[in-house]
PDB file of C-alpha atoms in Angstrom:
ATOM      1  CA  UNK A 726     100.890 211.725-265.886  1.00  0.00           C
ATOM      2  CA  UNK A 727     103.357 214.224-267.368  1.00  0.00           C
ATOM      3  CA  UNK A 728     101.963 217.375-268.656  1.00  0.00           C
ATOM      4  CA  UNK A 729     105.291 217.972-270.773  1.00  0.00           C
ATOM      5  CA  UNK A 730     108.556 216.345-271.579  1.00  0.00           C
ATOM      6  CA  UNK A 731     111.778 217.926-271.889  1.00  0.00           C
ATOM      7  CA  UNK A 732     115.588 217.249-271.323  1.00  0.00           C
ATOM      8  CA  UNK A 733     116.353 219.470-268.700  1.00  0.00           C
ATOM      9  CA  UNK A 734     114.211 221.385-266.258  1.00  0.00           C
ATOM     10  CA  UNK A 735     115.868 224.549-264.398  1.00  0.00           C
ATOM     11  CA  UNK A 736     114.697 225.671-261.132  1.00  0.00           C
ATOM     12  CA  UNK A 737     115.199 228.927-258.808  1.00  0.00           C
ATOM     13  CA  UNK A 738     115.949 232.341-258.761  1.00  0.00           C
ATOM     14  CA  UNK A 739     119.925 232.083-258.645  1.00  0.00           C
ATOM     15  CA  UNK A 740     121.746 232.800-261.560  1.00  0.00           C
ATOM     16  CA  UNK A 741     123.153 229.119-261.611  1.00  0.00           C
ATOM     17  CA  UNK A 742     119.883 228.079-262.631  1.00  0.00           C
ATOM     18  CA  UNK A 743     119.552 230.614-265.663  1.00  0.00           C
ATOM     19  CA  UNK A 744     123.362 229.526-266.328  1.00  0.00           C
ATOM     20  CA  UNK A 745     122.636 225.953-266.442  1.00  0.00           C
ATOM     21  CA  UNK A 746     119.898 226.516-269.005  1.00  0.00           C
ATOM     22  CA  UNK A 747     121.987 228.613-271.346  1.00  0.00           C
ATOM     23  CA  UNK A 748     124.541 225.651-271.191  1.00  0.00           C
ATOM     24  CA  UNK A 749     121.906 223.063-271.802  1.00  0.00           C
ATOM     25  CA  UNK A 750     120.561 224.832-274.964  1.00  0.00           C
ATOM     26  CA  UNK A 751     124.030 225.514-276.455  1.00  0.00           C
ATOM     27  CA  UNK A 752     124.422 221.709-276.188  1.00  0.00           C
ATOM     28  CA  UNK A 753     121.227 221.497-278.198  1.00  0.00           C
ATOM     29  CA  UNK A 754     118.754 220.418-275.206  1.00  0.00           C
ATOM     30  CA  UNK A 755     115.248 220.997-274.754  1.00  0.00           C
ATOM     31  CA  UNK A 756     115.250 223.106-271.445  1.00  0.00           C
ATOM     32  CA  UNK A 757     112.662 224.537-269.504  1.00  0.00           C
ATOM     33  CA  UNK A 758     113.179 227.565-266.651  1.00  0.00           C
ATOM     34  CA  UNK A 759     110.983 227.724-263.652  1.00  0.00           C
ATOM     35  CA  UNK A 760     111.606 230.912-261.627  1.00  0.00           C
ATOM     36  CA  UNK A 761     109.869 232.212-258.526  1.00  0.00           C
ATOM     37  CA  UNK A 762     107.852 235.495-258.494  1.00  0.00           C
ATOM     38  CA  UNK A 763     109.801 236.075-254.979  1.00  0.00           C
ATOM     39  CA  UNK A 764     112.975 234.337-254.175  1.00  0.00           C
ATOM     40  CA  UNK A 765     112.912 231.912-251.387  1.00  0.00           C
ATOM     41  CA  UNK A 766     115.397 233.526-248.534  1.00  0.00           C
ATOM     42  CA  UNK A 767     117.554 231.289-246.438  1.00  0.00           C
ATOM     43  CA  UNK A 768     117.149 232.338-242.700  1.00  0.00           C
ATOM     44  CA  UNK A 769     119.998 230.161-240.958  1.00  0.00           C
ATOM     45  CA  UNK A 770     118.596 228.297-238.118  1.00  0.00           C
ATOM     46  CA  UNK A 771     119.028 224.706-236.484  1.00  0.00           C
ATOM     47  CA  UNK A 772     116.229 223.199-238.734  1.00  0.00           C
ATOM     48  CA  UNK A 773     116.793 225.237-242.025  1.00  0.00           C
ATOM     49  CA  UNK A 774     117.851 222.883-244.837  1.00  0.00           C
ATOM     50  CA  UNK A 775     120.794 223.520-247.210  1.00  0.00           C
ATOM     51  CA  UNK A 776     118.773 222.762-250.292  1.00  0.00           C
ATOM     52  CA  UNK A 777     115.040 223.040-251.181  1.00  0.00           C
ATOM     53  CA  UNK A 778     114.112 225.523-248.645  1.00  0.00           C
ATOM     54  CA  UNK A 779     110.032 225.463-249.007  1.00  0.00           C
ATOM     55  CA  UNK A 780     109.938 222.007-250.329  1.00  0.00           C
ATOM     56  CA  UNK A 781     108.149 219.456-248.028  1.00  0.00           C
ATOM     57  CA  UNK A 782     107.914 216.388-250.031  1.00  0.00           C
ATOM     58  CA  UNK A 783     109.287 213.948-247.532  1.00  0.00           C
ATOM     59  CA  UNK A 784     111.130 211.833-250.724  1.00  0.00           C
ATOM     60  CA  UNK A 785     112.566 215.309-251.987  1.00  0.00           C
ATOM     61  CA  UNK A 786     113.285 216.692-248.624  1.00  0.00           C
ATOM     62  CA  UNK A 787     115.507 213.135-247.814  1.00  0.00           C
ATOM     63  CA  UNK A 788     117.232 213.579-251.339  1.00  0.00           C
ATOM     64  CA  UNK A 789     118.252 217.100-250.537  1.00  0.00           C
ATOM     65  CA  UNK A 790     119.221 216.503-247.133  1.00  0.00           C
ATOM     66  CA  UNK A 791     121.526 213.348-247.872  1.00  0.00           C
ATOM     67  CA  UNK A 792     123.213 215.250-250.339  1.00  0.00           C
ATOM     68  CA  UNK A 793     124.183 218.039-247.502  1.00  0.00           C
ATOM     69  CA  UNK A 794     124.273 215.851-244.799  1.00  0.00           C
ATOM     70  CA  UNK A 795     128.083 216.180-243.834  1.00  0.00           C
ATOM     71  CA  UNK A 796     128.160 219.976-244.335  1.00  0.00           C
ATOM     72  CA  UNK A 797     128.847 222.340-241.317  1.00  0.00           C
ATOM     73  CA  UNK A 798     125.318 223.375-239.613  1.00  0.00           C
ATOM     74  CA  UNK A 799     123.859 226.136-241.965  1.00  0.00           C
ATOM     75  CA  UNK A 800     123.642 228.457-238.630  1.00  0.00           C
ATOM     76  CA  UNK A 801     127.422 228.334-238.347  1.00  0.00           C
ATOM     77  CA  UNK A 802     128.348 229.193-241.876  1.00  0.00           C
ATOM     78  CA  UNK A 803     129.432 232.412-243.379  1.00  0.00           C
ATOM     79  CA  UNK A 804     128.056 233.627-246.532  1.00  0.00           C
ATOM     80  CA  UNK A 805     129.592 235.799-249.402  1.00  0.00           C
ATOM     81  CA  UNK A 806     127.847 237.090-252.158  1.00  0.00           C
ATOM     82  CA  UNK A 807     130.996 238.261-254.063  1.00  0.00           C
ATOM     83  CA  UNK A 808     131.166 236.936-257.967  1.00  0.00           C
ATOM     84  CA  UNK A 809     134.349 234.752-258.337  1.00  0.00           C
ATOM     85  CA  UNK A 810     136.711 236.030-260.509  1.00  0.00           C
ATOM     86  CA  UNK A 811     139.072 232.941-261.441  1.00  0.00           C
ATOM     87  CA  UNK A 812     142.380 233.343-263.129  1.00  0.00           C
ATOM     88  CA  UNK A 813     142.955 230.374-265.847  1.00  0.00           C
ATOM     89  CA  UNK A 814     146.464 229.822-267.474  1.00  0.00           C
ATOM     90  CA  UNK A 815     144.944 229.052-270.912  1.00  0.00           C
ATOM     91  CA  UNK A 816     141.624 228.762-272.891  1.00  0.00           C
ATOM     92  CA  UNK A 817     142.785 225.609-274.466  1.00  0.00           C
ATOM     93  CA  UNK A 818     141.583 222.257-272.949  1.00  0.00           C
ATOM     94  CA  UNK A 819     144.074 220.353-271.116  1.00  0.00           C
ATOM     95  CA  UNK A 820     144.971 217.307-273.053  1.00  0.00           C
ATOM     96  CA  UNK A 821     147.112 214.106-273.194  1.00  0.00           C
ATOM     97  CA  UNK A 822     146.774 210.714-274.741  1.00  0.00           C
ATOM     98  CA  UNK A 823     146.303 208.295-271.743  1.00  0.00           C
ATOM     99  CA  UNK A 824     146.479 210.938-269.232  1.00  0.00           C
ATOM    100  CA  UNK A 825     144.333 210.541-266.395  1.00  0.00           C
ATOM    101  CA  UNK A 826     143.743 213.602-264.227  1.00  0.00           C
ATOM    102  CA  UNK A 827     144.100 213.075-260.278  1.00  0.00           C
ATOM    103  CA  UNK A 828     140.811 212.613-258.496  1.00  0.00           C
ATOM    104  CA  UNK A 829     140.538 214.653-255.168  1.00  0.00           C
ATOM    105  CA  UNK A 830     137.631 212.959-253.301  1.00  0.00           C
ATOM    106  CA  UNK A 831     138.313 214.929-250.202  1.00  0.00           C
ATOM    107  CA  UNK A 832     137.923 218.135-251.700  1.00  0.00           C
ATOM    108  CA  UNK A 833     134.427 217.634-253.030  1.00  0.00           C
ATOM    109  CA  UNK A 834     132.969 218.474-249.696  1.00  0.00           C
ATOM    110  CA  UNK A 835     134.614 222.055-249.493  1.00  0.00           C
ATOM    111  CA  UNK A 836     133.326 222.231-252.970  1.00  0.00           C
ATOM    112  CA  UNK A 837     129.867 221.528-252.094  1.00  0.00           C
ATOM    113  CA  UNK A 838     129.805 223.989-249.228  1.00  0.00           C
ATOM    114  CA  UNK A 839     131.437 226.737-251.193  1.00  0.00           C
ATOM    115  CA  UNK A 840     128.682 226.642-253.811  1.00  0.00           C
ATOM    116  CA  UNK A 841     125.788 226.382-251.426  1.00  0.00           C
ATOM    117  CA  UNK A 842     127.107 229.554-249.766  1.00  0.00           C
ATOM    118  CA  UNK A 843     127.374 231.250-252.984  1.00  0.00           C
ATOM    119  CA  UNK A 844     124.084 232.939-254.957  1.00  0.00           C
ATOM    120  CA  UNK A 845     125.916 231.718-257.967  1.00  0.00           C
ATOM    121  CA  UNK A 846     125.775 228.027-257.186  1.00  0.00           C
ATOM    122  CA  UNK A 847     123.734 225.062-258.880  1.00  0.00           C
ATOM    123  CA  UNK A 848     122.825 221.572-258.039  1.00  0.00           C
ATOM    124  CA  UNK A 849     122.699 218.811-260.940  1.00  0.00           C
ATOM    125  CA  UNK A 850     120.506 215.722-260.126  1.00  0.00           C
ATOM    126  CA  UNK A 851     122.254 213.796-262.431  1.00  0.00           C
ATOM    127  CA  UNK A 852     126.084 212.975-263.635  1.00  0.00           C
ATOM    128  CA  UNK A 853     126.211 213.284-267.121  1.00  0.00           C
ATOM    129  CA  UNK A 854     128.482 214.612-270.007  1.00  0.00           C
ATOM    130  CA  UNK A 855     127.690 218.484-270.024  1.00  0.00           C
ATOM    131  CA  UNK A 856     130.070 219.416-272.706  1.00  0.00           C
ATOM    132  CA  UNK A 857     132.517 220.841-270.190  1.00  0.00           C
ATOM    133  CA  UNK A 858     136.270 221.313-270.820  1.00  0.00           C
ATOM    134  CA  UNK A 859     139.317 220.379-268.816  1.00  0.00           C
ATOM    135  CA  UNK A 860     141.250 223.503-267.920  1.00  0.00           C
ATOM    136  CA  UNK A 861     143.839 224.687-265.730  1.00  0.00           C
ATOM    137  CA  UNK A 862     143.572 227.231-263.092  1.00  0.00           C
ATOM    138  CA  UNK A 863     145.898 229.999-262.443  1.00  0.00           C
ATOM    139  CA  UNK A 864     147.431 227.730-259.643  1.00  0.00           C
ATOM    140  CA  UNK A 865     147.803 224.694-262.096  1.00  0.00           C
ATOM    141  CA  UNK A 866     144.577 222.702-260.729  1.00  0.00           C
ATOM    142  CA  UNK A 867     142.612 221.312-263.315  1.00  0.00           C
ATOM    143  CA  UNK A 868     138.970 222.156-263.413  1.00  0.00           C
ATOM    144  CA  UNK A 869     135.905 221.516-265.565  1.00  0.00           C
ATOM    145  CA  UNK A 870     134.433 224.610-267.246  1.00  0.00           C
ATOM    146  CA  UNK A 871     131.476 225.041-269.525  1.00  0.00           C
ATOM    147  CA  UNK A 872     132.027 228.631-271.456  1.00  0.00           C
ATOM    148  CA  UNK A 873     128.867 230.666-271.943  1.00  0.00           C
ATOM    149  CA  UNK A 874     130.511 233.714-273.551  1.00  0.00           C
ATOM    150  CA  UNK A 875     132.424 236.901-273.349  1.00  0.00           C
ATOM    151  CA  UNK A 876     131.080 239.795-270.992  1.00  0.00           C
ATOM    152  CA  UNK A 877     132.483 243.274-271.499  1.00  0.00           C
ATOM    153  CA  UNK A 878     131.180 246.721-270.056  1.00  0.00           C
ATOM    154  CA  UNK A 879     132.386 250.125-271.524  1.00  0.00           C
ATOM    155  CA  UNK A 880     131.781 252.146-267.966  1.00  0.00           C
ATOM    156  CA  UNK A 881     131.892 250.971-264.377  1.00  0.00           C
ATOM    157  CA  UNK A 882     129.363 248.810-263.058  1.00  0.00           C
ATOM    158  CA  UNK A 883     127.818 246.686-260.575  1.00  0.00           C
ATOM    159  CA  UNK A 884     128.999 243.187-261.460  1.00  0.00           C
ATOM    160  CA  UNK A 885     125.783 241.596-260.119  1.00  0.00           C
ATOM    161  CA  UNK A 886     123.574 243.639-262.338  1.00  0.00           C
ATOM    162  CA  UNK A 887     125.699 243.479-265.390  1.00  0.00           C
ATOM    163  CA  UNK A 888     125.868 239.797-265.127  1.00  0.00           C
ATOM    164  CA  UNK A 889     122.054 239.352-264.442  1.00  0.00           C
ATOM    165  CA  UNK A 890     121.166 241.420-267.495  1.00  0.00           C
ATOM    166  CA  UNK A 891     123.493 239.283-269.771  1.00  0.00           C
ATOM    167  CA  UNK A 892     122.252 235.870-268.619  1.00  0.00           C
ATOM    168  CA  UNK A 893     118.673 237.189-269.269  1.00  0.00           C
ATOM    169  CA  UNK A 894     119.932 238.326-272.702  1.00  0.00           C
ATOM    170  CA  UNK A 895     121.092 234.857-273.376  1.00  0.00           C
ATOM    171  CA  UNK A 896     118.153 233.467-272.585  1.00  0.00           C
ATOM    172  CA  UNK A 897     116.139 235.626-274.472  1.00  0.00           C
ATOM    173  CA  UNK A 898     118.069 235.219-277.687  1.00  0.00           C
ATOM    174  CA  UNK A 899     117.766 231.383-277.278  1.00  0.00           C
ATOM    175  CA  UNK A 900     114.122 231.593-276.644  1.00  0.00           C
ATOM    176  CA  UNK A 901     114.459 229.286-273.581  1.00  0.00           C
ATOM    177  CA  UNK A 902     110.579 228.678-272.441  1.00  0.00           C
ATOM    178  CA  UNK A 903     110.274 229.711-268.640  1.00  0.00           C
ATOM    179  CA  UNK A 904     107.554 229.211-266.113  1.00  0.00           C
ATOM    180  CA  UNK A 905     107.216 232.308-264.080  1.00  0.00           C
ATOM    181  CA  UNK A 906     106.116 232.334-260.264  1.00  0.00           C
ATOM    182  CA  UNK A 907     106.649 228.794-260.202  1.00  0.00           C
ATOM    183  CA  UNK A 908     108.118 226.665-257.253  1.00  0.00           C
ATOM    184  CA  UNK A 909     109.474 223.455-257.071  1.00  0.00           C
ATOM    185  CA  UNK A 910     107.071 221.231-255.259  1.00  0.00           C
ATOM    186  CA  UNK A 911     108.816 217.735-255.444  1.00  0.00           C
ATOM    187  CA  UNK A 912     111.440 215.864-257.538  1.00  0.00           C
ATOM    188  CA  UNK A 913     109.360 212.719-259.006  1.00  0.00           C
ATOM    189  CA  UNK A 914     111.702 209.597-258.383  1.00  0.00           C
ATOM    190  CA  UNK A 915     111.127 205.995-259.692  1.00  0.00           C
ATOM    191  CA  UNK A 916     113.332 203.231-258.344  1.00  0.00           C
ATOM    192  CA  UNK A 917     115.586 205.369-256.962  1.00  0.00           C
ATOM    193  CA  UNK A 918     116.077 207.381-260.415  1.00  0.00           C
ATOM    194  CA  UNK A 919     115.185 211.509-260.792  1.00  0.00           C
ATOM    195  CA  UNK A 920     112.611 211.285-263.661  1.00  0.00           C
ATOM    196  CA  UNK A 921     111.342 215.083-263.601  1.00  0.00           C
ATOM    197  CA  UNK A 922     109.696 217.603-261.185  1.00  0.00           C
ATOM    198  CA  UNK A 923     106.193 218.754-260.374  1.00  0.00           C
ATOM    199  CA  UNK A 924     106.231 222.669-260.168  1.00  0.00           C
ATOM    200  CA  UNK A 925     103.500 225.028-258.278  1.00  0.00           C
ATOM    201  CA  UNK A 926     102.251 227.462-260.562  1.00  0.00           C
ATOM    202  CA  UNK A 927      99.301 229.875-260.022  1.00  0.00           C
ATOM    203  CA  UNK A 928      97.007 227.531-262.497  1.00  0.00           C
ATOM    204  CA  UNK A 929      98.141 224.291-260.701  1.00  0.00           C
ATOM    205  CA  UNK A 930     100.848 221.365-260.291  1.00  0.00           C
ATOM    206  CA  UNK A 931     102.685 221.192-263.718  1.00  0.00           C
ATOM    207  CA  UNK A 932     104.582 217.770-263.973  1.00  0.00           C
ATOM    208  CA  UNK A 933     107.661 218.265-266.304  1.00  0.00           C
ATOM    209  CA  UNK A 934     109.630 214.938-267.247  1.00  0.00           C
ATOM    210  CA  UNK A 935     113.448 215.706-267.543  1.00  0.00           C
ATOM    211  CA  UNK A 936     115.432 213.036-269.365  1.00  0.00           C
ATOM    212  CA  UNK A 937     118.646 214.668-268.488  1.00  0.00           C
ATOM    213  CA  UNK A 938     117.869 215.682-265.213  1.00  0.00           C
ATOM    214  CA  UNK A 939     117.018 218.561-263.078  1.00  0.00           C
ATOM    215  CA  UNK A 940     119.360 221.723-262.131  1.00  0.00           C
ATOM    216  CA  UNK A 941     118.523 223.619-258.833  1.00  0.00           C
ATOM    217  CA  UNK A 942     119.971 226.679-258.231  1.00  0.00           C
ATOM    218  CA  UNK A 943     121.191 228.402-254.804  1.00  0.00           C
ATOM    219  CA  UNK A 944     119.099 230.394-252.971  1.00  0.00           C
ATOM    220  CA  UNK A 945     120.125 234.330-251.591  1.00  0.00           C
ATOM    221  CA  UNK A 946     121.057 234.938-248.459  1.00  0.00           C
ATOM    222  CA  UNK A 947     119.716 237.668-246.331  1.00  0.00           C
ATOM    223  CA  UNK A 948     122.918 238.388-244.318  1.00  0.00           C
ATOM    224  CA  UNK A 949     125.484 237.459-247.354  1.00  0.00           C
ATOM    225  CA  UNK A 950     128.115 239.940-247.771  1.00  0.00           C
ATOM    226  CA  UNK A 951     126.980 242.545-250.508  1.00  0.00           C
ATOM    227  CA  UNK A 952     129.010 242.610-253.792  1.00  0.00           C
ATOM    228  CA  UNK A 953     126.657 245.690-255.123  1.00  0.00           C
ATOM    229  CA  UNK A 954     129.898 247.902-255.080  1.00  0.00           C
ATOM    230  CA  UNK A 955     132.359 245.270-256.789  1.00  0.00           C
ATOM    231  CA  UNK A 956     132.617 246.377-260.509  1.00  0.00           C
ATOM    232  CA  UNK A 957     133.726 245.231-263.550  1.00  0.00           C
ATOM    233  CA  UNK A 958     136.620 247.334-264.834  1.00  0.00           C
ATOM    234  CA  UNK A 959     135.594 249.425-268.099  1.00  0.00           C
ATOM    235  CA  UNK A 960     136.889 247.514-270.913  1.00  0.00           C
ATOM    236  CA  UNK A 961     137.928 244.482-269.405  1.00  0.00           C
ATOM    237  CA  UNK A 962     136.557 241.390-271.354  1.00  0.00           C
ATOM    238  CA  UNK A 963     135.966 238.394-269.061  1.00  0.00           C
ATOM    239  CA  UNK A 964     134.636 234.934-270.221  1.00  0.00           C
ATOM    240  CA  UNK A 965     131.632 233.687-268.230  1.00  0.00           C
ATOM    241  CA  UNK A 966     131.518 229.778-267.255  1.00  0.00           C
ATOM    242  CA  UNK A 967     129.880 227.359-265.396  1.00  0.00           C
ATOM    243  CA  UNK A 968     132.788 226.014-263.267  1.00  0.00           C
ATOM    244  CA  UNK A 969     133.479 222.462-261.498  1.00  0.00           C
ATOM    245  CA  UNK A 970     135.147 219.449-260.255  1.00  0.00           C
ATOM    246  CA  UNK A 971     134.976 216.171-262.186  1.00  0.00           C
ATOM    247  CA  UNK A 972     132.103 213.852-260.538  1.00  0.00           C
ATOM    248  CA  UNK A 973     130.873 216.647-258.229  1.00  0.00           C
ATOM    249  CA  UNK A 974     126.992 217.338-258.962  1.00  0.00           C
ATOM    250  CA  UNK A 975     127.644 220.938-257.743  1.00  0.00           C
ATOM    251  CA  UNK A 976     128.973 223.956-259.882  1.00  0.00           C
ATOM    252  CA  UNK A 977     129.115 227.339-259.776  1.00  0.00           C
ATOM    253  CA  UNK A 978     129.004 230.396-262.102  1.00  0.00           C
ATOM    254  CA  UNK A 979     132.196 232.480-262.647  1.00  0.00           C
ATOM    255  CA  UNK A 980     134.141 235.261-264.262  1.00  0.00           C
ATOM    256  CA  UNK A 981     137.158 233.550-266.148  1.00  0.00           C
ATOM    257  CA  UNK A 982     140.455 235.793-267.001  1.00  0.00           C
ATOM    258  CA  UNK A 983     143.283 234.526-268.995  1.00  0.00           C
ATOM    259  CA  UNK A 984     146.327 235.024-266.754  1.00  0.00           C
ATOM    260  CA  UNK A 985     149.792 235.747-268.346  1.00  0.00           C
ATOM    261  CA  UNK A 986     152.479 233.199-267.897  1.00  0.00           C
ATOM    262  CA  UNK A 987     149.828 231.016-265.826  1.00  0.00           C
ATOM    263  CA  UNK A 988     149.780 233.846-263.090  1.00  0.00           C
ATOM    264  CA  UNK A 989     147.021 235.788-261.776  1.00  0.00           C
ATOM    265  CA  UNK A 990     146.616 239.678-262.873  1.00  0.00           C
ATOM    266  CA  UNK A 991     146.480 243.007-261.308  1.00  0.00           C
ATOM    267  CA  UNK A 992     142.860 243.176-261.849  1.00  0.00           C
ATOM    268  CA  UNK A 993     141.793 239.798-259.905  1.00  0.00           C
ATOM    269  CA  UNK A 994     144.245 240.692-257.169  1.00  0.00           C
ATOM    270  CA  UNK A 995     142.824 244.403-256.968  1.00  0.00           C
ATOM    271  CA  UNK A 996     139.755 243.757-255.014  1.00  0.00           C
ATOM    272  CA  UNK A 997     137.092 244.826-257.489  1.00  0.00           C
ATOM    273  CA  UNK A 998     136.082 241.079-257.790  1.00  0.00           C
ATOM    274  CA  UNK A 999     136.591 238.539-255.393  1.00  0.00           C
ATOM    275  CA  UNK A1000     139.328 236.362-256.430  1.00  0.00           C
ATOM    276  CA  UNK A1001     139.197 232.603-255.369  1.00  0.00           C
ATOM    277  CA  UNK A1002     142.590 231.033-255.472  1.00  0.00           C
ATOM    278  CA  UNK A1003     141.343 228.062-254.185  1.00  0.00           C
ATOM    279  CA  UNK A1004     140.447 224.990-256.409  1.00  0.00           C
ATOM    280  CA  UNK A1005     136.932 224.874-258.140  1.00  0.00           C
ATOM    281  CA  UNK A1006     135.465 222.599-260.527  1.00  0.00           C
ATOM    282  CA  UNK A1007     132.585 220.660-261.349  1.00  0.00           C
ATOM    283  CA  UNK A1008     131.766 217.873-263.750  1.00  0.00           C
ATOM    284  CA  UNK A1009     130.739 215.185-265.934  1.00  0.00           C
ATOM    285  CA  UNK A1010     130.643 211.540-265.132  1.00  0.00           C
ATOM    286  CA  UNK A1011     129.631 209.662-268.389  1.00  0.00           C
ATOM    287  CA  UNK A1012     126.537 209.910-270.146  1.00  0.00           C
ATOM    288  CA  UNK A1013     123.940 207.328-269.224  1.00  0.00           C
ATOM    289  CA  UNK A1014     125.692 206.728-265.546  1.00  0.00           C
ATOM    290  CA  UNK A1015     123.131 205.752-263.103  1.00  0.00           C
ATOM    291  CA  UNK A1016     121.843 208.242-260.779  1.00  0.00           C
ATOM    292  CA  UNK A1017     121.503 206.618-257.446  1.00  0.00           C
ATOM    293  CA  UNK A1018     118.929 208.005-255.208  1.00  0.00           C
ATOM    294  CA  UNK A1019     121.470 208.729-252.130  1.00  0.00           C
ATOM    295  CA  UNK A1020     124.785 209.090-253.855  1.00  0.00           C
ATOM    296  CA  UNK A1021     128.061 209.443-252.295  1.00  0.00           C
ATOM    297  CA  UNK A1022     128.751 212.737-250.642  1.00  0.00           C
ATOM    298  CA  UNK A1023     129.393 215.669-253.023  1.00  0.00           C
ATOM    299  CA  UNK A1024     128.638 213.586-255.962  1.00  0.00           C
TER     300      UNK A1024
END
């Protein structure tokens, strides 16, 4: 039944799919990107789903809707397309023998909504070890981070355009295969576990088995606040990373900056790029953990 078998399938027009593909390739996984010719815009309405706009397959629809069932209705939600620059207190991993990080299950719902209302968000269908590192944010909270690389510009430029070009270059450098003008038709389930995805292409359906799961990026919102006038400060070096909470299926692409003495810098507070002081996080449960068809919310 399968046309091809890979480790990870990354679907969507958002930056989250590209970032997830780069992270998976760096982990030595076999990755396939699926990009639609035109983004599927999210137009809020009473029946508009949070995830999988345009996907009609009942089983896939039930899965997406179950993950977002407890969120504020989409029509009542405010979108913001600004890219977050997060201050971290240090680049070194948080460590400590026998240390058990606190688990804030109640915050997973808030984190899921923040990822879904951002054009930089991504959903992972499987909780697995994605090679993230536990780090301290500028507010002292522990987050899970997968570093993708460093970004620097010589002149003031639009943040979104610079980051998009940077991600595209990373994909090309890693020679990650891509299906252009393809859209997600459905996820393939077996006994509640997602085995892969079927993609609609110009040449007909393409069935891709995904040994390590599927990553689905959030889609653009037509009424979101524009971030086109938010430049990266010339000469400023920032790290590009996928950020998340432990035990959450949701992640978000962010820029990370090292703060002095664990505090935020003037750059992050200047208004040039949206600075989120709230906790964020994504991340792994352990490799091989079973992915249930209808997981607890936010996981």
